[in-house]
Short mmCIF file of C-alpha atoms and ligand atoms in Angstrom, two decimals:
data_model
loop_
_atom_site.label_atom_id
_atom_site.label_comp_id
_atom_site.label_asym_id
_atom_site.label_seq_id
_atom_site.Cartn_x
_atom_site.Cartn_y
_atom_site.Cartn_z
CA MET A 23 -21.05 3.15 9.42
CA VAL A 24 -23.84 5.56 8.45
CA TYR A 25 -23.26 9.21 7.51
CA ILE A 26 -25.90 11.86 6.93
CA ILE A 27 -24.89 14.65 4.56
CA THR A 28 -26.73 17.95 4.04
CA PRO A 29 -25.76 20.72 1.61
CA PRO A 30 -23.43 23.37 3.07
CA HIS A 31 -23.94 26.98 2.00
CA ARG A 32 -20.44 27.11 0.57
CA LEU A 33 -17.29 25.07 -0.05
CA ARG A 34 -13.91 26.68 0.53
CA GLY A 35 -10.45 25.43 1.29
CA THR A 36 -7.09 24.05 0.34
CA ILE A 37 -6.71 20.31 0.47
CA GLU A 38 -3.41 18.47 0.77
CA LEU A 39 -4.07 15.13 -0.81
CA PRO A 40 -3.11 11.68 0.43
CA GLY A 41 -0.42 9.93 -1.59
CA ASP A 42 -1.37 8.30 -4.85
CA LYS A 43 -2.68 4.78 -4.37
CA SER A 44 -1.09 3.24 -7.48
CA ILE A 45 2.29 4.79 -6.71
CA SER A 46 2.16 3.81 -3.02
CA HIS A 47 1.56 0.14 -3.92
CA ARG A 48 4.35 0.14 -6.48
CA ALA A 49 6.81 1.91 -4.18
CA ILE A 50 6.47 -1.00 -1.73
CA LEU A 51 6.48 -3.82 -4.26
CA LEU A 52 9.42 -2.59 -6.35
CA ASN A 53 11.55 -1.48 -3.42
CA ALA A 54 10.97 -4.88 -1.79
CA VAL A 55 13.18 -6.46 -4.47
CA ALA A 56 15.69 -3.59 -4.69
CA SER A 57 19.17 -3.95 -3.23
CA GLY A 58 19.08 -1.51 -0.32
CA SER A 59 16.69 0.64 1.68
CA ALA A 60 14.26 3.28 0.47
CA GLU A 61 12.06 5.81 2.23
CA ILE A 62 8.62 6.67 0.93
CA THR A 63 6.89 9.78 2.24
CA ASN A 64 3.26 10.83 1.85
CA PHE A 65 2.50 7.10 1.55
CA LEU A 66 -1.22 6.38 1.29
CA THR A 67 -2.36 4.77 4.55
CA GLY A 68 -5.60 3.51 2.99
CA ALA A 69 -6.49 -0.12 3.65
CA ASP A 70 -5.47 -1.19 0.11
CA CYS A 71 -1.87 -0.04 0.52
CA LEU A 72 -1.69 -1.46 4.05
CA SER A 73 -2.67 -4.82 2.50
CA THR A 74 0.34 -4.51 0.19
CA ILE A 75 2.65 -3.78 3.12
CA ALA A 76 1.34 -6.78 5.09
CA CYS A 77 1.71 -9.15 2.13
CA VAL A 78 5.24 -7.98 1.34
CA GLN A 79 6.21 -8.32 5.02
CA ALA A 80 4.88 -11.88 4.84
CA LEU A 81 7.38 -12.44 2.01
CA GLY A 82 10.20 -11.67 4.45
CA VAL A 83 10.78 -7.98 3.70
CA ARG A 84 11.33 -5.59 6.61
CA ILE A 85 9.01 -2.62 6.34
CA GLU A 86 8.57 0.03 9.01
CA ARG A 87 5.83 2.63 8.87
CA GLN A 88 5.41 5.73 10.97
CA GLY A 89 2.31 7.54 9.81
CA THR A 90 2.77 8.31 6.15
CA THR A 91 6.52 7.59 6.11
CA VAL A 92 7.56 4.07 5.20
CA ARG A 93 11.00 2.50 5.10
CA VAL A 94 11.47 -0.61 2.96
CA ASP A 95 14.59 -2.71 3.36
CA GLY A 96 14.82 -4.34 -0.05
CA VAL A 97 15.97 -7.96 -0.15
CA GLY A 98 17.18 -7.99 -3.76
CA LEU A 99 15.74 -9.83 -6.72
CA ARG A 100 16.36 -13.27 -5.19
CA GLY A 101 15.69 -12.52 -1.52
CA LEU A 102 11.93 -13.02 -1.05
CA ARG A 103 10.92 -15.82 1.33
CA GLU A 104 8.05 -18.25 0.94
CA PRO A 105 5.10 -17.01 3.03
CA VAL A 106 3.93 -19.34 5.79
CA ASP A 107 0.27 -18.47 5.32
CA VAL A 108 -2.22 -17.27 2.75
CA LEU A 109 -1.61 -13.69 1.53
CA ASP A 110 -4.69 -11.57 2.20
CA CYS A 111 -4.99 -8.75 -0.34
CA GLY A 112 -8.19 -7.41 1.24
CA ASN A 113 -10.15 -5.29 -1.26
CA SER A 114 -7.12 -4.53 -3.42
CA GLY A 115 -6.96 -5.73 -7.02
CA THR A 116 -3.62 -3.98 -7.46
CA THR A 117 -2.09 -5.93 -4.55
CA LEU A 118 -3.34 -9.28 -5.81
CA ARG A 119 -2.47 -8.84 -9.47
CA LEU A 120 0.95 -7.22 -9.08
CA LEU A 121 1.98 -9.68 -6.35
CA ALA A 122 0.87 -12.63 -8.47
CA GLY A 123 3.21 -11.38 -11.19
CA MET A 124 6.09 -10.93 -8.78
CA ILE A 125 5.67 -14.31 -7.06
CA ALA A 126 5.25 -16.12 -10.39
CA GLY A 127 8.99 -15.66 -10.98
CA GLN A 128 10.21 -16.83 -7.53
CA GLU A 129 11.42 -20.30 -8.47
CA GLY A 130 10.15 -22.93 -6.04
CA MET A 131 8.06 -20.54 -3.93
CA PHE A 132 4.44 -21.45 -3.20
CA ALA A 133 1.89 -18.79 -2.26
CA VAL A 134 -1.86 -18.43 -2.13
CA LEU A 135 -3.38 -15.00 -2.77
CA THR A 136 -6.89 -14.14 -1.72
CA GLY A 137 -9.01 -11.21 -0.63
CA ASP A 138 -12.46 -10.06 0.43
CA SER A 139 -15.67 -11.15 -1.29
CA SER A 140 -15.46 -8.28 -3.81
CA LEU A 141 -11.90 -9.17 -4.82
CA ARG A 142 -12.75 -12.89 -4.99
CA SER A 143 -15.48 -12.09 -7.51
CA ARG A 144 -13.23 -10.10 -9.88
CA PRO A 145 -11.79 -11.83 -12.98
CA GLN A 146 -8.15 -12.94 -12.87
CA GLN A 147 -7.84 -14.72 -16.21
CA ARG A 148 -6.50 -11.43 -17.51
CA ILE A 149 -3.27 -12.03 -15.53
CA VAL A 150 -3.38 -15.82 -15.29
CA ALA A 151 -3.36 -16.46 -19.05
CA PRO A 152 -0.43 -14.17 -19.99
CA LEU A 153 1.60 -15.17 -16.91
CA ARG A 154 1.15 -18.82 -17.87
CA ALA A 155 2.41 -17.92 -21.36
CA LEU A 156 5.63 -16.66 -19.71
CA GLY A 157 6.01 -20.06 -18.02
CA ALA A 158 4.24 -19.31 -14.72
CA SER A 159 2.37 -21.93 -12.81
CA LEU A 160 -0.78 -20.55 -11.24
CA ASP A 161 -4.34 -21.61 -10.77
CA GLY A 162 -7.51 -20.56 -9.06
CA ARG A 163 -11.21 -21.19 -8.82
CA ARG A 164 -13.08 -21.74 -12.11
CA GLN A 165 -10.10 -22.54 -14.36
CA GLY A 166 -7.94 -19.93 -12.71
CA ASN A 167 -10.28 -17.00 -13.17
CA TYR A 168 -11.03 -16.27 -9.50
CA ALA A 169 -9.08 -15.97 -6.27
CA PRO A 170 -7.92 -17.64 -4.16
CA LEU A 171 -5.07 -17.96 -6.62
CA ALA A 172 -2.33 -20.51 -5.97
CA VAL A 173 1.03 -19.53 -7.43
CA ARG A 174 4.02 -21.85 -7.72
CA GLY A 175 7.04 -19.77 -8.64
CA ALA A 176 8.71 -20.99 -11.81
CA HIS A 177 11.53 -20.25 -14.20
CA LEU A 178 10.02 -17.58 -16.47
CA HIS A 179 10.80 -16.78 -20.06
CA GLY A 180 10.41 -13.56 -21.97
CA GLY A 181 8.31 -13.21 -25.05
CA ALA A 182 5.71 -10.97 -26.58
CA TYR A 183 2.18 -10.26 -25.40
CA GLU A 184 -0.50 -8.07 -26.91
CA LEU A 185 -2.61 -6.54 -24.14
CA PRO A 186 -6.28 -6.85 -25.10
CA ILE A 187 -7.51 -4.43 -22.40
CA ALA A 188 -6.00 -1.18 -21.16
CA SER A 189 -5.29 -2.47 -17.66
CA ALA A 190 -2.29 -1.11 -15.78
CA GLN A 191 -2.64 -3.96 -13.30
CA VAL A 192 -2.21 -6.56 -16.05
CA LYS A 193 0.62 -4.60 -17.67
CA SER A 194 2.37 -4.21 -14.32
CA ALA A 195 1.90 -7.87 -13.31
CA LEU A 196 3.68 -8.86 -16.53
CA LEU A 197 6.48 -6.31 -16.11
CA LEU A 198 7.05 -7.49 -12.53
CA ALA A 199 7.14 -11.11 -13.66
CA ALA A 200 9.52 -10.18 -16.48
CA LEU A 201 12.04 -8.86 -13.93
CA PHE A 202 12.69 -12.53 -13.13
CA GLY A 203 12.59 -13.84 -16.70
CA ASP A 204 15.50 -15.12 -18.74
CA ALA A 205 14.74 -13.06 -21.86
CA PRO A 206 13.20 -9.70 -22.79
CA LEU A 207 9.46 -9.10 -22.61
CA THR A 208 7.72 -7.05 -25.28
CA LEU A 209 4.22 -5.71 -24.65
CA THR A 210 2.02 -4.27 -27.39
CA GLY A 211 -1.68 -3.51 -27.80
CA ARG A 212 -3.48 -1.62 -25.01
CA THR A 213 -0.39 -0.52 -23.10
CA ASP A 214 -1.97 2.88 -22.46
CA GLY A 215 -2.99 2.32 -18.82
CA ARG A 216 -1.25 4.35 -16.11
CA ASP A 217 2.52 4.11 -16.51
CA HIS A 218 3.85 4.42 -12.95
CA THR A 219 5.49 0.98 -13.04
CA GLU A 220 7.44 1.87 -16.17
CA ARG A 221 8.58 5.20 -14.70
CA MET A 222 9.69 3.65 -11.43
CA LEU A 223 11.48 0.70 -13.03
CA ALA A 224 13.41 3.11 -15.27
CA ALA A 225 14.32 5.24 -12.23
CA MET A 226 15.57 2.08 -10.47
CA GLY A 227 17.97 1.35 -13.32
CA VAL A 228 15.99 -1.32 -15.17
CA GLU A 229 16.41 -1.31 -18.93
CA ILE A 230 12.90 -0.55 -20.09
CA THR A 231 12.02 1.23 -23.29
CA VAL A 232 8.64 2.73 -24.06
CA ASP A 233 7.82 3.60 -27.67
CA MET A 234 4.04 3.60 -27.49
CA PRO A 235 2.41 1.24 -27.87
CA VAL A 236 5.50 -0.97 -27.53
CA ILE A 237 7.06 -1.55 -24.10
CA ARG A 238 10.20 -3.66 -23.85
CA LEU A 239 11.85 -4.79 -20.63
CA MET A 240 15.27 -6.45 -20.37
CA PRO A 241 15.36 -8.69 -17.31
CA PRO A 242 17.97 -7.36 -14.88
CA VAL A 243 18.37 -10.64 -13.01
CA TYR A 244 21.67 -11.69 -14.55
CA SER A 245 23.13 -8.25 -15.15
CA HIS A 246 22.53 -5.95 -12.21
CA ALA A 247 20.35 -5.19 -9.21
CA LEU A 248 17.50 -2.72 -8.79
CA ARG A 249 18.53 0.58 -7.16
CA PRO A 250 16.29 1.45 -4.22
CA LEU A 251 14.00 4.40 -5.04
CA SER A 252 13.10 6.86 -2.29
CA LEU A 253 10.20 9.10 -3.22
CA ARG A 254 7.37 11.29 -2.04
CA ALA A 255 4.08 9.91 -3.35
CA PRO A 256 2.32 12.74 -5.18
CA GLY A 257 -1.30 13.56 -4.36
CA ASP A 258 -3.80 11.09 -5.77
CA PRO A 259 -5.78 12.58 -8.70
CA SER A 260 -8.45 9.91 -8.21
CA SER A 261 -9.07 11.27 -4.70
CA ALA A 262 -8.76 14.89 -5.84
CA ALA A 263 -11.51 14.31 -8.42
CA PHE A 264 -14.14 14.20 -5.66
CA TRP A 265 -13.24 17.75 -4.65
CA TRP A 266 -13.04 18.92 -8.28
CA VAL A 267 -16.57 17.70 -8.94
CA ALA A 268 -17.83 19.01 -5.59
CA ALA A 269 -16.53 22.50 -6.42
CA ALA A 270 -17.83 22.40 -9.99
CA ILE A 271 -21.40 21.41 -9.08
CA HIS A 272 -21.85 23.43 -5.86
CA PRO A 273 -23.19 26.99 -6.45
CA ASP A 274 -20.71 28.70 -4.11
CA ALA A 275 -17.40 26.86 -4.15
CA GLU A 276 -13.69 27.24 -4.57
CA LEU A 277 -11.46 24.31 -3.66
CA THR A 278 -7.73 23.92 -4.25
CA THR A 279 -6.06 20.51 -4.22
CA THR A 280 -2.29 20.73 -3.84
CA GLY A 281 0.51 18.51 -5.11
CA VAL A 282 -1.72 16.48 -7.45
CA CYS A 283 -0.07 13.88 -9.67
CA LEU A 284 -0.50 15.29 -13.19
CA ASN A 285 0.86 12.28 -15.05
CA PRO A 286 -0.98 12.41 -18.41
CA THR A 287 -2.16 8.81 -17.98
CA ARG A 288 -4.11 10.03 -14.92
CA THR A 289 -5.51 13.44 -15.88
CA GLY A 290 -8.52 12.38 -17.94
CA ALA A 291 -10.96 13.68 -15.31
CA LEU A 292 -9.47 17.16 -15.61
CA ASP A 293 -9.81 16.98 -19.40
CA ALA A 294 -13.42 15.77 -19.16
CA LEU A 295 -14.37 18.44 -16.61
CA ARG A 296 -12.74 21.13 -18.76
CA ALA A 297 -14.71 19.91 -21.77
CA MET A 298 -17.85 20.12 -19.63
CA GLY A 299 -17.08 23.78 -18.98
CA ALA A 300 -15.64 23.54 -15.47
CA GLN A 301 -13.58 26.47 -14.22
CA ILE A 302 -10.21 24.88 -13.57
CA GLU A 303 -6.87 26.47 -12.90
CA VAL A 304 -3.63 24.48 -12.70
CA THR A 305 -0.72 26.25 -11.02
CA ASN A 306 2.68 25.52 -9.53
CA GLN A 307 3.46 22.78 -12.06
CA ARG A 308 6.68 20.96 -11.30
CA VAL A 309 8.31 17.52 -11.43
CA GLU A 310 8.70 15.50 -8.23
CA GLY A 311 10.69 12.31 -8.60
CA SER A 312 9.42 10.53 -11.70
CA GLU A 313 6.06 12.32 -11.83
CA PRO A 314 4.71 15.75 -12.88
CA VAL A 315 2.64 17.45 -10.14
CA GLY A 316 0.75 20.71 -9.65
CA ASP A 317 -2.02 22.45 -7.73
CA VAL A 318 -5.55 22.38 -9.10
CA THR A 319 -8.26 24.91 -8.21
CA VAL A 320 -11.87 24.40 -9.26
CA ARG A 321 -14.69 26.93 -8.85
CA SER A 322 -18.48 26.74 -9.17
CA SER A 323 -19.26 26.09 -12.83
CA GLN A 324 -22.08 25.81 -15.35
CA LEU A 325 -21.47 22.32 -16.70
CA ARG A 326 -22.68 20.89 -20.01
CA GLY A 327 -22.97 17.27 -21.13
CA ILE A 328 -20.25 15.64 -23.24
CA THR A 329 -19.31 12.23 -24.66
CA ILE A 330 -16.64 10.36 -22.73
CA GLU A 331 -15.19 7.50 -24.78
CA GLY A 332 -12.23 5.83 -26.43
CA ALA A 333 -8.68 6.65 -25.39
CA LEU A 334 -9.93 8.97 -22.64
CA ILE A 335 -11.50 6.08 -20.70
CA PRO A 336 -8.35 4.51 -19.15
CA ARG A 337 -7.21 8.02 -18.16
CA LEU A 338 -10.27 8.52 -15.94
CA ILE A 339 -11.58 5.01 -15.28
CA ASP A 340 -11.66 5.37 -11.47
CA GLU A 341 -13.22 8.83 -11.67
CA LEU A 342 -16.22 7.78 -13.78
CA PRO A 343 -18.69 7.39 -10.89
CA VAL A 344 -18.10 10.95 -9.68
CA LEU A 345 -17.98 12.26 -13.27
CA ALA A 346 -21.39 10.63 -13.80
CA LEU A 347 -22.60 12.69 -10.84
CA ALA A 348 -21.18 15.82 -12.49
CA ALA A 349 -23.01 14.85 -15.68
CA ALA A 350 -26.30 14.54 -13.77
CA CYS A 351 -25.82 18.15 -12.63
CA ALA A 352 -24.84 19.40 -16.13
CA GLU A 353 -27.08 20.79 -18.87
CA GLY A 354 -27.74 18.29 -21.65
CA GLU A 355 -26.85 14.68 -22.23
CA THR A 356 -23.64 12.89 -21.31
CA ILE A 357 -22.74 9.62 -22.97
CA ILE A 358 -20.15 7.35 -21.38
CA ARG A 359 -19.07 4.45 -23.62
CA ASP A 360 -16.13 2.02 -24.03
CA ALA A 361 -16.08 1.71 -20.23
CA GLN A 362 -17.07 -1.97 -19.85
CA GLU A 363 -14.14 -2.31 -17.39
CA LEU A 364 -16.39 -0.53 -14.87
CA ARG A 365 -18.38 -3.76 -14.62
CA VAL A 366 -15.42 -5.56 -12.96
CA LYS A 367 -14.24 -2.95 -10.45
CA GLU A 368 -14.83 -3.18 -6.67
CA THR A 369 -18.52 -3.28 -7.63
CA ASP A 370 -20.20 -3.29 -11.06
CA ARG A 371 -19.90 0.49 -11.17
CA ILE A 372 -22.21 0.86 -14.17
CA ALA A 373 -25.03 -0.77 -12.20
CA THR A 374 -24.25 0.74 -8.79
CA ALA A 375 -23.59 4.29 -10.04
CA ALA A 376 -26.66 4.30 -12.29
CA SER A 377 -28.98 3.02 -9.57
CA GLY A 378 -27.69 5.52 -6.98
CA LEU A 379 -27.99 8.45 -9.38
CA THR A 380 -31.51 7.33 -10.30
CA ALA A 381 -32.43 7.19 -6.60
CA LEU A 382 -31.17 10.78 -6.29
CA GLY A 383 -33.62 11.85 -9.04
CA ALA A 384 -31.33 11.79 -12.10
CA THR A 385 -32.31 10.16 -15.39
CA VAL A 386 -29.70 7.53 -16.20
CA GLU A 387 -29.78 4.67 -18.67
CA PRO A 388 -27.11 2.05 -18.02
CA THR A 389 -25.67 0.43 -21.17
CA SER A 390 -23.39 -2.58 -21.63
CA ASP A 391 -20.27 -0.39 -21.68
CA GLY A 392 -21.29 2.82 -19.94
CA MET A 393 -24.35 4.97 -19.39
CA ILE A 394 -26.40 7.79 -20.84
CA ILE A 395 -27.15 10.56 -18.36
CA SER A 396 -29.76 13.22 -19.01
CA GLY A 397 -28.45 16.27 -17.18
CA GLY A 398 -30.26 19.07 -15.46
CA ALA A 399 -31.75 17.01 -12.65
CA ARG A 400 -32.49 18.64 -9.31
CA LEU A 401 -31.05 16.01 -7.01
CA ARG A 402 -33.03 15.04 -3.91
CA GLY A 403 -31.42 13.60 -0.81
CA THR A 404 -32.21 9.94 -0.31
CA SER A 405 -30.85 6.79 1.30
CA LEU A 406 -27.85 5.32 -0.53
CA ASP A 407 -25.41 2.46 -0.03
CA SER A 408 -21.70 2.28 -0.86
CA HIS A 409 -22.01 -1.51 -1.45
CA GLY A 410 -18.56 -1.60 0.15
CA ASP A 411 -17.10 0.41 -2.76
CA HIS A 412 -14.90 3.33 -1.65
CA ARG A 413 -15.39 5.39 -4.79
CA LEU A 414 -19.17 5.06 -4.61
CA ALA A 415 -19.18 6.06 -0.94
CA MET A 416 -17.33 9.29 -1.81
CA THR A 417 -19.47 9.93 -4.89
CA TRP A 418 -22.64 9.77 -2.77
CA ALA A 419 -21.10 11.99 -0.11
CA ILE A 420 -20.38 14.62 -2.81
CA ALA A 421 -23.92 14.22 -4.16
CA GLY A 422 -25.14 15.00 -0.63
CA LEU A 423 -23.43 18.41 -0.86
CA VAL A 424 -25.85 19.49 -3.60
CA ALA A 425 -28.94 17.27 -3.16
CA SER A 426 -31.84 18.90 -1.32
CA GLY A 427 -32.55 17.62 2.20
CA GLU A 428 -30.62 14.78 3.74
CA THR A 429 -28.53 12.12 2.01
CA THR A 430 -28.06 9.06 4.18
CA LEU A 431 -25.05 6.93 3.30
CA ARG A 432 -24.74 3.39 4.53
CA GLY A 433 -21.34 1.70 4.35
CA ALA A 434 -19.56 5.06 4.63
CA GLY A 435 -16.50 3.34 6.18
CA ALA A 436 -15.54 2.06 2.71
CA VAL A 437 -13.70 5.37 2.11
CA ASP A 438 -10.88 3.99 4.30
CA VAL A 439 -9.79 1.83 1.37
CA SER A 440 -8.29 4.83 -0.46
CA TYR A 441 -8.95 8.03 1.51
CA PRO A 442 -9.12 7.66 5.31
CA GLU A 443 -9.13 11.47 5.85
CA PHE A 444 -12.06 12.03 3.47
CA TRP A 445 -14.70 12.76 6.12
CA SER A 446 -12.54 15.14 8.12
CA VAL A 447 -11.64 17.09 4.95
CA LEU A 448 -15.31 17.21 4.01
CA ALA A 449 -16.22 18.61 7.44
CA ARG A 450 -13.52 21.27 7.12
CA VAL A 451 -14.34 22.55 3.62
CA ALA A 452 -18.14 22.49 4.01
CA GLU A 453 -18.99 25.87 5.53
CA ARG A 454 -22.36 25.91 7.24
CA SER A 455 -23.98 29.22 8.08
CA ASN A 456 -25.34 29.36 11.61
CA VAL A 457 -27.49 32.41 11.00
C1 LIG B 10 -4.71 0.47 -11.04
C2 LIG B 10 -5.17 0.25 -12.31
C3 LIG B 10 -6.60 0.39 -12.68
C4 LIG B 10 -7.38 1.16 -11.63
C5 LIG B 10 -7.06 0.71 -10.23
C6 LIG B 10 -5.58 0.90 -9.94
C7 LIG B 10 -3.27 0.29 -10.79
O1 LIG B 10 -7.17 -0.89 -12.78
O2 LIG B 10 -8.76 1.06 -11.87
O3 LIG B 10 -7.81 1.45 -9.30
O4 LIG B 10 -2.77 0.77 -9.75
O5 LIG B 10 -2.61 -0.31 -11.63
P1 LIG B 10 -7.04 -1.77 -14.12
O6 LIG B 10 -5.64 -2.21 -14.26
O7 LIG B 10 -7.96 -2.94 -13.90
O8 LIG B 10 -7.49 -0.90 -15.24
#
């Protein structure tokens, strides 16, 4: 699918966001093994979360979806059935890694997990090695580092594991596996990735203590069941970030995103944009279910370059491509470092973001763990490709709102992975003068 984007004369509007992707996945996976039914509203209907639904249905769980409302009839901790075919996780790393953890503890069950060519080229040793240490039996291509992954459910033990990278997918795979273990699991090290799994497990009655950086989970298997957890998925801050950057870099803009998840493990993009001088207002802050939410308004801003590094990185990892675009439009230099994880996302986002920004006329130097962006560029419309990466597709669409002339985007359909309504929202908020 090819889209052509030209700059509108102004951006105005209020945007109700789709449900958070990470929370939508977890709401399905955790409720699948709860004892009873749960209803999830504002569920993200992006392709990634639909992959999770299909895989969990293949494990024998009844799930009914009507639009953005999903009912999951949990089968209890011991009720999953062996799938009769390969589980296709599509483009979704979260589906594959969290499911691998969950299936690893289903004694006697055999399952094969695979996905599209992007997912099959992403490293899995990060879950395979620690799951094996808990007693799991799993393997894959190249010594278990690449999908398809074959998992043979086993009797799992507890133990201690120090997370070497701040990956919420790895952390969550281990916590899900530990639900089926025979002893407590203690996680230390880089436990600072998004904490939705911990919040949901606690709300479902699992004994989990978080005293950062130490997370300890007591397996509920022999004591009690998981309570089903009905919830409304809050708006996805990773989707909202496209509108925040659009408003900040466009000369005549005011956009409000409502009901955004403001969990501190997810608000790094807001912190970075504030540090860059963006005009941001957060209103209507409240708590919905296990998560803080609020409305975020961003107006046209004079941005300046900053350094994005260290503990901030996991809090904005998915927003870095669009923040790099903001940096290209800012005054001065922006340095992004400690973000080597970008190399193993849906694409190598250091390479793909840097080359797209360069094609738009920005001066960008990719580094091993980030990039150096010289701001102040006047972006020129050009021909860009999403490379099948949803977040790049949306980054280039936002670039097209400020680049002179036409920006042609190939592979625009990739947005469906996390934000199917993206193009219709864009058409609504982009006001074009017909005088
Ligand atoms: C996610 C965790 C992050 C993030 C991904 C979603 C999750 O990945 O980039 O989009 O839902 O747990 P990592 O765990 O690889 O950091």
